[in-house]
Amino acid sequence: MERALNFNAGPAALPKEVLLEAQKNMLNFNGTGMGVMELSHRSKPYEEVHHSAKALLKQLLNISDDYDVLFLQGGASLQFSMIPMNLLTEDKIGCYVLSGSWSEKALKEAQKIGRTEIIASSKEQGFKDIPELNTENIDPNAAYVHITSNNTIFGTQWQSFPEVNVPLVADMSSDILSRPFDVNHFGLIYAGAQKNLGPSGVTVVIIKKDLLSRSSDQLPTMLNYQIQAKNDSLYNTPPTLAIYLLKLVLEWAAAQGGVEKIAKVNEEKAKILYDAIDESEGFYIGYAGKNSRSKMNVTFNLQTDELNKAFLAQAKEAGFVGVNGHRSVGGCRASIYNAVPIENVEKLAKFMKEFKAKY
Ligand SMILES: *Cc1c(COP(=O)(O)O)cnc(C)c1O
């Protein structure tokens, strides 16, 4: 069977090699006579999976021993709550940059926990750009500054990260592992796995160890970073199958030559689609401001609703999956995460050109 031309925003395409490897081991993992999801999470073979996933991520992202890597559940969305619950102590302020729907959701949860402040926003411009952030105005009493590195829905991405003198917290759900960056710049990074790291069900949290002391004993155990870290994310049963697949995706990423190599391909992929938009003489209209364009989610519109509809219907017929924009904004969006092959991106660009010629 042919694989779909998958441009889903998340859950999204996984590398074919990863799926084949998982399939091969489904009934008998490493001679155990059991699939990974049948193993005890306290057994040696599972522990090896758990620890090599962690070690691989540390290696790929160059994560120093000043940080802990956690594998949690509840998606990136639970982190919207866990971050303020653990880090936003009573005397402090959680500072948020609003750059899209996910950052708004993160703020909304923090408002239930403590004091917050919006320190920059591009909401009034329809989130077409990453907002300008004046770091001088950040309250020295801030608990942290929260940003969303890639705005999955609007298709914008921070091109470089702000220098702040309080812990920088980043939702990297939709661009982690897609480009090199310096982890040391951050206090906490989190990412639901289902875009660039694996299947849904596991959320990666990279937290600077010195922040763990902020977690109060009064927190629910499962929501306490310090306890999760102390127990190596094995306080309770972790999502073992999701972590196994994460490990396979990380091995795949290493085999591609690591993050820098992957970033090069991602740049090429994004350029193919943005060129198709820019060279269309206004037939396709990119949503994001040019200086804020995402290399992961390419958002665009056609001139009318009818054209948008016709484009999406014919794209679907031609075998392209997931090209419709998010239900909250409409239009078109092609998500081109690490696992989306460049050939599929070329096919989409070709389809865009042919569609334009027809209309
Ligand atoms: C998908 C996404 C989320 C939501 O992730 P869940 O795992 O579904 O909670 C949050 N933030 C960003 C940037 C996303 O792309």
XYZ file of C-alpha atoms and ligand atoms in Angstrom:
374
model
C 0.000 0.000 0.000
C 1.216 3.482 -0.801
C 1.842 5.843 2.119
C -0.333 8.952 2.259
C 1.031 12.401 1.438
C 0.623 13.390 5.066
C 0.728 17.103 5.993
C -1.170 16.709 9.259
C -0.492 19.279 11.971
C -0.451 16.732 14.785
C -0.508 13.872 15.314
C 1.634 13.976 12.233
C 3.739 11.868 9.892
C 6.299 9.547 11.440
C 9.371 8.277 9.597
C 8.536 5.112 7.694
C 11.698 3.476 9.061
C 10.411 4.010 12.593
C 7.060 2.393 11.862
C 8.719 -0.583 10.189
C 11.084 -1.074 13.106
C 8.193 -0.893 15.589
C 6.236 -3.349 13.480
C 9.150 -5.768 13.419
C 9.334 -5.751 17.217
C 5.619 -5.734 17.921
C 5.389 -9.372 19.047
C 8.894 -9.971 20.278
C 10.994 -7.088 21.532
C 14.684 -7.957 21.958
C 13.996 -11.646 22.443
C 11.599 -11.098 25.345
C 8.685 -12.797 23.582
C 6.657 -9.679 24.378
C 5.917 -6.400 22.684
C 7.236 -3.243 24.389
C 3.797 -2.352 25.676
C 3.563 -5.763 27.340
C 6.749 -5.293 29.363
C 6.708 -4.246 32.986
C 7.788 -0.635 33.272
C 10.080 -1.794 36.088
C 11.803 -4.423 33.934
C 15.337 -4.200 32.560
C 14.355 -4.217 28.882
C 11.918 -1.345 29.392
C 14.359 0.609 31.555
C 16.813 0.412 28.703
C 14.273 1.933 26.336
C 13.468 4.689 28.843
C 17.073 5.585 29.491
C 18.247 5.434 25.931
C 15.402 7.734 24.849
C 16.566 10.192 27.480
C 20.247 9.821 26.578
C 19.542 10.256 22.869
C 17.559 13.423 23.431
C 20.342 14.809 25.617
C 22.841 14.000 22.911
C 20.819 15.402 19.993
C 19.984 18.666 21.752
C 23.255 18.954 23.626
C 21.522 19.035 26.994
C 23.938 19.459 29.891
C 23.708 17.781 33.282
C 22.280 21.017 34.667
C 18.973 19.827 33.236
C 16.575 16.985 33.872
C 14.604 15.380 31.059
C 11.105 14.248 32.024
C 8.604 12.124 30.144
C 5.141 13.174 31.297
C 1.540 12.681 30.220
C -1.349 15.081 29.705
C 0.071 16.625 26.536
C 1.594 20.061 26.155
C -1.728 21.337 27.474
C -1.092 19.971 30.970
C 2.185 21.887 30.993
C 0.147 25.093 30.646
C -0.987 24.312 34.229
C 2.071 22.537 35.617
C 4.419 25.397 34.777
C 2.602 27.991 36.902
C 1.753 25.421 39.588
C 5.428 24.634 40.058
C 7.236 27.819 39.097
C 4.862 30.686 39.789
C 5.408 31.202 43.495
C 3.143 33.572 45.406
C 5.336 36.647 45.370
C 6.131 36.446 41.660
C 4.616 37.156 38.246
C 4.333 34.839 35.251
C 5.130 36.840 32.102
C 3.598 35.725 28.815
C 4.239 36.603 25.199
C 1.084 36.114 23.158
C 1.946 34.907 19.682
C -0.975 32.614 18.935
C -3.723 30.379 20.259
C -1.444 28.067 22.216
C 0.195 30.893 24.120
C -3.253 32.292 24.910
C -4.237 28.927 26.314
C -1.040 28.774 28.356
C -1.800 32.221 29.789
C -5.396 31.290 30.589
C -4.264 28.391 32.762
C -1.620 30.482 34.516
C -4.236 33.121 35.370
C -6.031 30.484 37.436
C -2.889 29.831 39.463
C -1.253 33.184 40.130
C -0.341 36.661 38.960
C 0.394 37.047 35.280
C 1.307 39.758 32.845
C 1.220 39.958 29.055
C 4.570 41.439 28.081
C 4.080 41.386 24.300
C 1.307 40.397 21.936
C 0.557 40.286 18.230
C -3.102 39.433 18.753
C -4.378 42.688 17.262
C -2.518 41.935 14.054
C -4.130 38.496 13.864
C -0.950 36.833 15.107
C 0.685 37.318 11.719
C 4.033 38.062 13.301
C 6.099 37.225 16.345
C 5.580 40.266 18.566
C 8.386 42.665 19.376
C 9.556 42.018 22.937
C 11.139 44.808 24.932
C 13.194 42.817 27.406
C 14.076 45.919 29.444
C 10.533 46.163 30.711
C 10.435 42.685 32.163
C 9.708 42.815 35.875
C 12.802 41.606 37.733
C 10.348 39.833 39.991
C 9.064 37.692 37.143
C 8.881 33.969 37.864
C 9.583 33.279 34.193
C 8.928 34.485 30.673
C 6.800 32.112 28.597
C 7.012 31.959 24.812
C 5.736 29.591 22.110
C 8.686 28.960 19.799
C 6.543 27.934 16.835
C 2.920 28.902 16.401
C 1.437 25.820 14.825
C -1.892 27.393 13.928
C -0.781 30.740 12.468
C 2.475 29.490 10.981
C 4.918 31.835 12.707
C 8.170 31.004 14.453
C 10.697 32.816 16.594
C 13.761 33.233 14.380
C 16.014 33.854 17.374
C 15.263 33.736 21.069
C 15.091 36.724 23.410
C 17.717 37.318 26.092
C 15.941 37.625 29.414
C 17.364 37.566 32.914
C 14.658 35.366 34.391
C 14.031 31.731 33.380
C 12.810 31.501 29.806
C 10.081 28.887 29.339
C 9.265 27.695 25.841
C 6.491 25.604 24.360
C 8.440 23.891 21.567
C 5.765 21.343 20.742
C 5.858 21.987 17.032
C 9.506 22.739 16.358
C 11.660 20.871 18.841
C 14.423 18.922 17.055
C 13.796 20.845 13.828
C 16.711 23.287 14.174
C 19.703 23.818 16.442
C 19.322 26.040 19.509
C 21.077 26.494 22.823
C 19.219 24.727 25.619
C 21.253 26.703 28.179
C 19.237 29.729 27.176
C 16.129 28.228 28.776
C 14.804 27.407 32.213
C 12.230 24.973 30.886
C 11.323 23.569 27.484
C 8.300 21.398 26.840
C 6.872 19.619 23.846
C 4.025 17.229 23.201
C 5.624 14.477 21.131
C 3.075 14.187 18.353
C 4.582 16.737 15.958
C 8.317 16.196 15.751
C 9.136 13.545 18.335
C 6.795 10.617 18.058
C 3.193 9.680 18.750
C 0.858 11.482 21.147
C 0.838 10.280 24.738
C 4.209 11.493 25.934
C 5.306 15.054 26.618
C 8.965 15.916 26.962
C 9.958 18.439 29.618
C 13.534 19.691 29.846
C 13.937 21.559 33.104
C 16.909 23.268 34.682
C 17.600 21.451 37.922
C 17.813 24.611 40.014
C 14.137 25.306 39.247
C 13.036 22.036 40.849
C 13.288 23.555 44.318
C 10.331 25.808 43.497
C 7.894 22.871 43.473
C 5.821 22.975 46.660
C 5.067 19.816 48.674
C 1.428 20.854 48.546
C 1.179 20.117 44.840
C -0.576 16.968 43.669
C 2.175 14.373 43.421
C 1.766 13.673 39.725
C 1.948 17.400 38.929
C 5.134 18.010 40.867
C 8.254 18.375 38.692
C 10.555 17.643 41.605
C 8.889 14.312 42.329
C 8.792 13.385 38.657
C 12.487 14.195 38.369
C 13.413 12.302 41.534
C 11.597 9.247 40.201
C 13.060 9.505 36.705
C 9.516 9.897 35.280
C 8.713 6.455 36.699
C 6.635 7.526 39.690
C 3.733 5.762 38.036
C 3.409 3.802 34.803
C 4.765 5.922 31.970
C 3.371 5.675 28.403
C 5.814 2.922 27.541
C 4.855 2.448 23.901
C 4.983 6.186 23.186
C 8.412 6.440 24.824
C 9.637 3.475 22.767
C 8.490 5.193 19.585
C 10.110 8.412 20.771
C 13.346 6.472 21.138
C 13.039 5.156 17.588
C 12.370 8.659 16.237
C 15.439 9.955 18.077
C 17.557 7.147 16.618
C 16.209 8.058 13.211
C 17.089 11.717 13.792
C 20.624 10.750 14.777
C 20.906 8.616 11.639
C 19.884 11.636 9.546
C 23.019 13.333 10.845
C 21.491 15.126 13.819
C 19.647 18.386 14.262
C 21.879 20.512 12.049
C 21.414 18.217 9.053
C 17.694 17.985 9.691
C 17.494 21.787 9.878
C 19.084 22.094 6.433
C 16.477 19.812 4.912
C 13.733 21.660 6.766
C 14.950 24.929 5.273
C 14.843 23.462 1.795
C 11.368 22.067 2.370
C 10.019 25.375 3.644
C 11.636 27.276 0.773
C 9.907 25.092 -1.788
C 6.481 26.007 -0.433
C 7.173 29.668 0.315
C 8.601 30.045 -3.195
C 5.418 28.509 -4.594
C 3.458 31.131 -2.642
C 5.715 34.096 -3.438
C 6.013 33.261 -7.124
C 2.252 32.868 -7.550
C 1.701 36.626 -8.078
C -0.859 36.825 -5.313
C -2.765 33.675 -6.242
C -1.589 32.178 -2.961
C -1.360 34.612 -0.062
C 0.984 33.661 2.767
C -0.572 34.283 6.170
C 2.529 34.917 8.256
C 4.661 38.037 7.981
C 7.792 37.220 5.973
C 10.150 37.765 8.900
C 8.157 35.455 11.130
C 7.525 32.563 8.769
C 7.535 29.109 10.269
C 9.594 26.333 8.723
C 7.208 23.793 10.208
C 3.708 25.062 9.400
C 3.208 26.908 6.126
C -0.079 28.821 6.222
C -1.710 30.434 3.210
C -5.000 31.458 1.698
C -6.394 31.706 -1.781
C -8.206 34.845 -2.892
C -11.743 33.696 -2.213
C -13.548 31.138 -0.097
C -14.588 29.324 -3.269
C -10.998 29.010 -4.419
C -9.917 27.839 -0.973
C -12.618 25.194 -1.047
C -11.794 24.058 -4.556
C -8.101 23.902 -3.702
C -8.671 21.815 -0.595
C -11.121 19.489 -2.340
C -8.786 18.847 -5.256
C -5.758 18.491 -2.980
C -7.637 15.842 -1.066
C -8.570 14.083 -4.271
C -4.929 14.137 -5.345
C -3.990 12.314 -2.150
C -2.783 15.173 0.053
C -3.859 14.801 3.675
C -4.201 17.551 6.283
C -3.745 20.624 4.069
C -6.755 22.414 5.538
C -6.014 25.214 8.010
C -6.827 24.882 11.722
C -10.569 24.915 12.383
C -10.208 28.253 14.207
C -8.643 30.147 11.269
C -9.544 28.292 8.048
C -7.503 28.601 4.859
C -4.697 26.179 4.111
C -1.788 24.894 6.121
C 0.911 22.422 5.215
C 2.734 21.026 8.226
C 6.177 19.888 7.172
C 7.714 18.425 10.294
C 10.999 16.499 10.274
C 9.424 13.238 9.108
C 7.703 14.714 6.044
C 9.886 13.712 3.078
C 11.072 16.495 0.775
C 9.596 14.590 -2.195
C 6.133 15.031 -0.700
C 6.743 18.749 -0.326
C 7.847 18.938 -3.954
C 4.655 17.145 -4.954
C 2.558 19.665 -3.065
C 4.365 22.620 -4.653
C 3.811 21.053 -8.060
C 0.147 20.591 -7.286
C -0.103 24.242 -6.225
C 1.408 25.369 -9.515
C -0.888 23.145 -11.550
C -3.947 24.302 -9.630
C -2.976 27.907 -10.217
C -2.542 27.291 -13.952
C -6.033 25.786 -14.102
C -7.667 28.778 -12.417
C -0.152 20.869 19.447
C 0.319 21.936 20.338
C -0.091 22.021 21.676
C -1.115 21.084 22.265
O -0.563 19.847 22.514
P -1.391 18.702 23.269
O -0.350 17.656 23.404
O -2.532 18.328 22.392
O -1.844 19.246 24.566
C 0.435 23.023 22.455
N 1.302 23.909 21.967
C 1.717 23.873 20.683
C 2.683 24.885 20.178
C 1.229 22.893 19.834
O 1.630 22.846 18.555
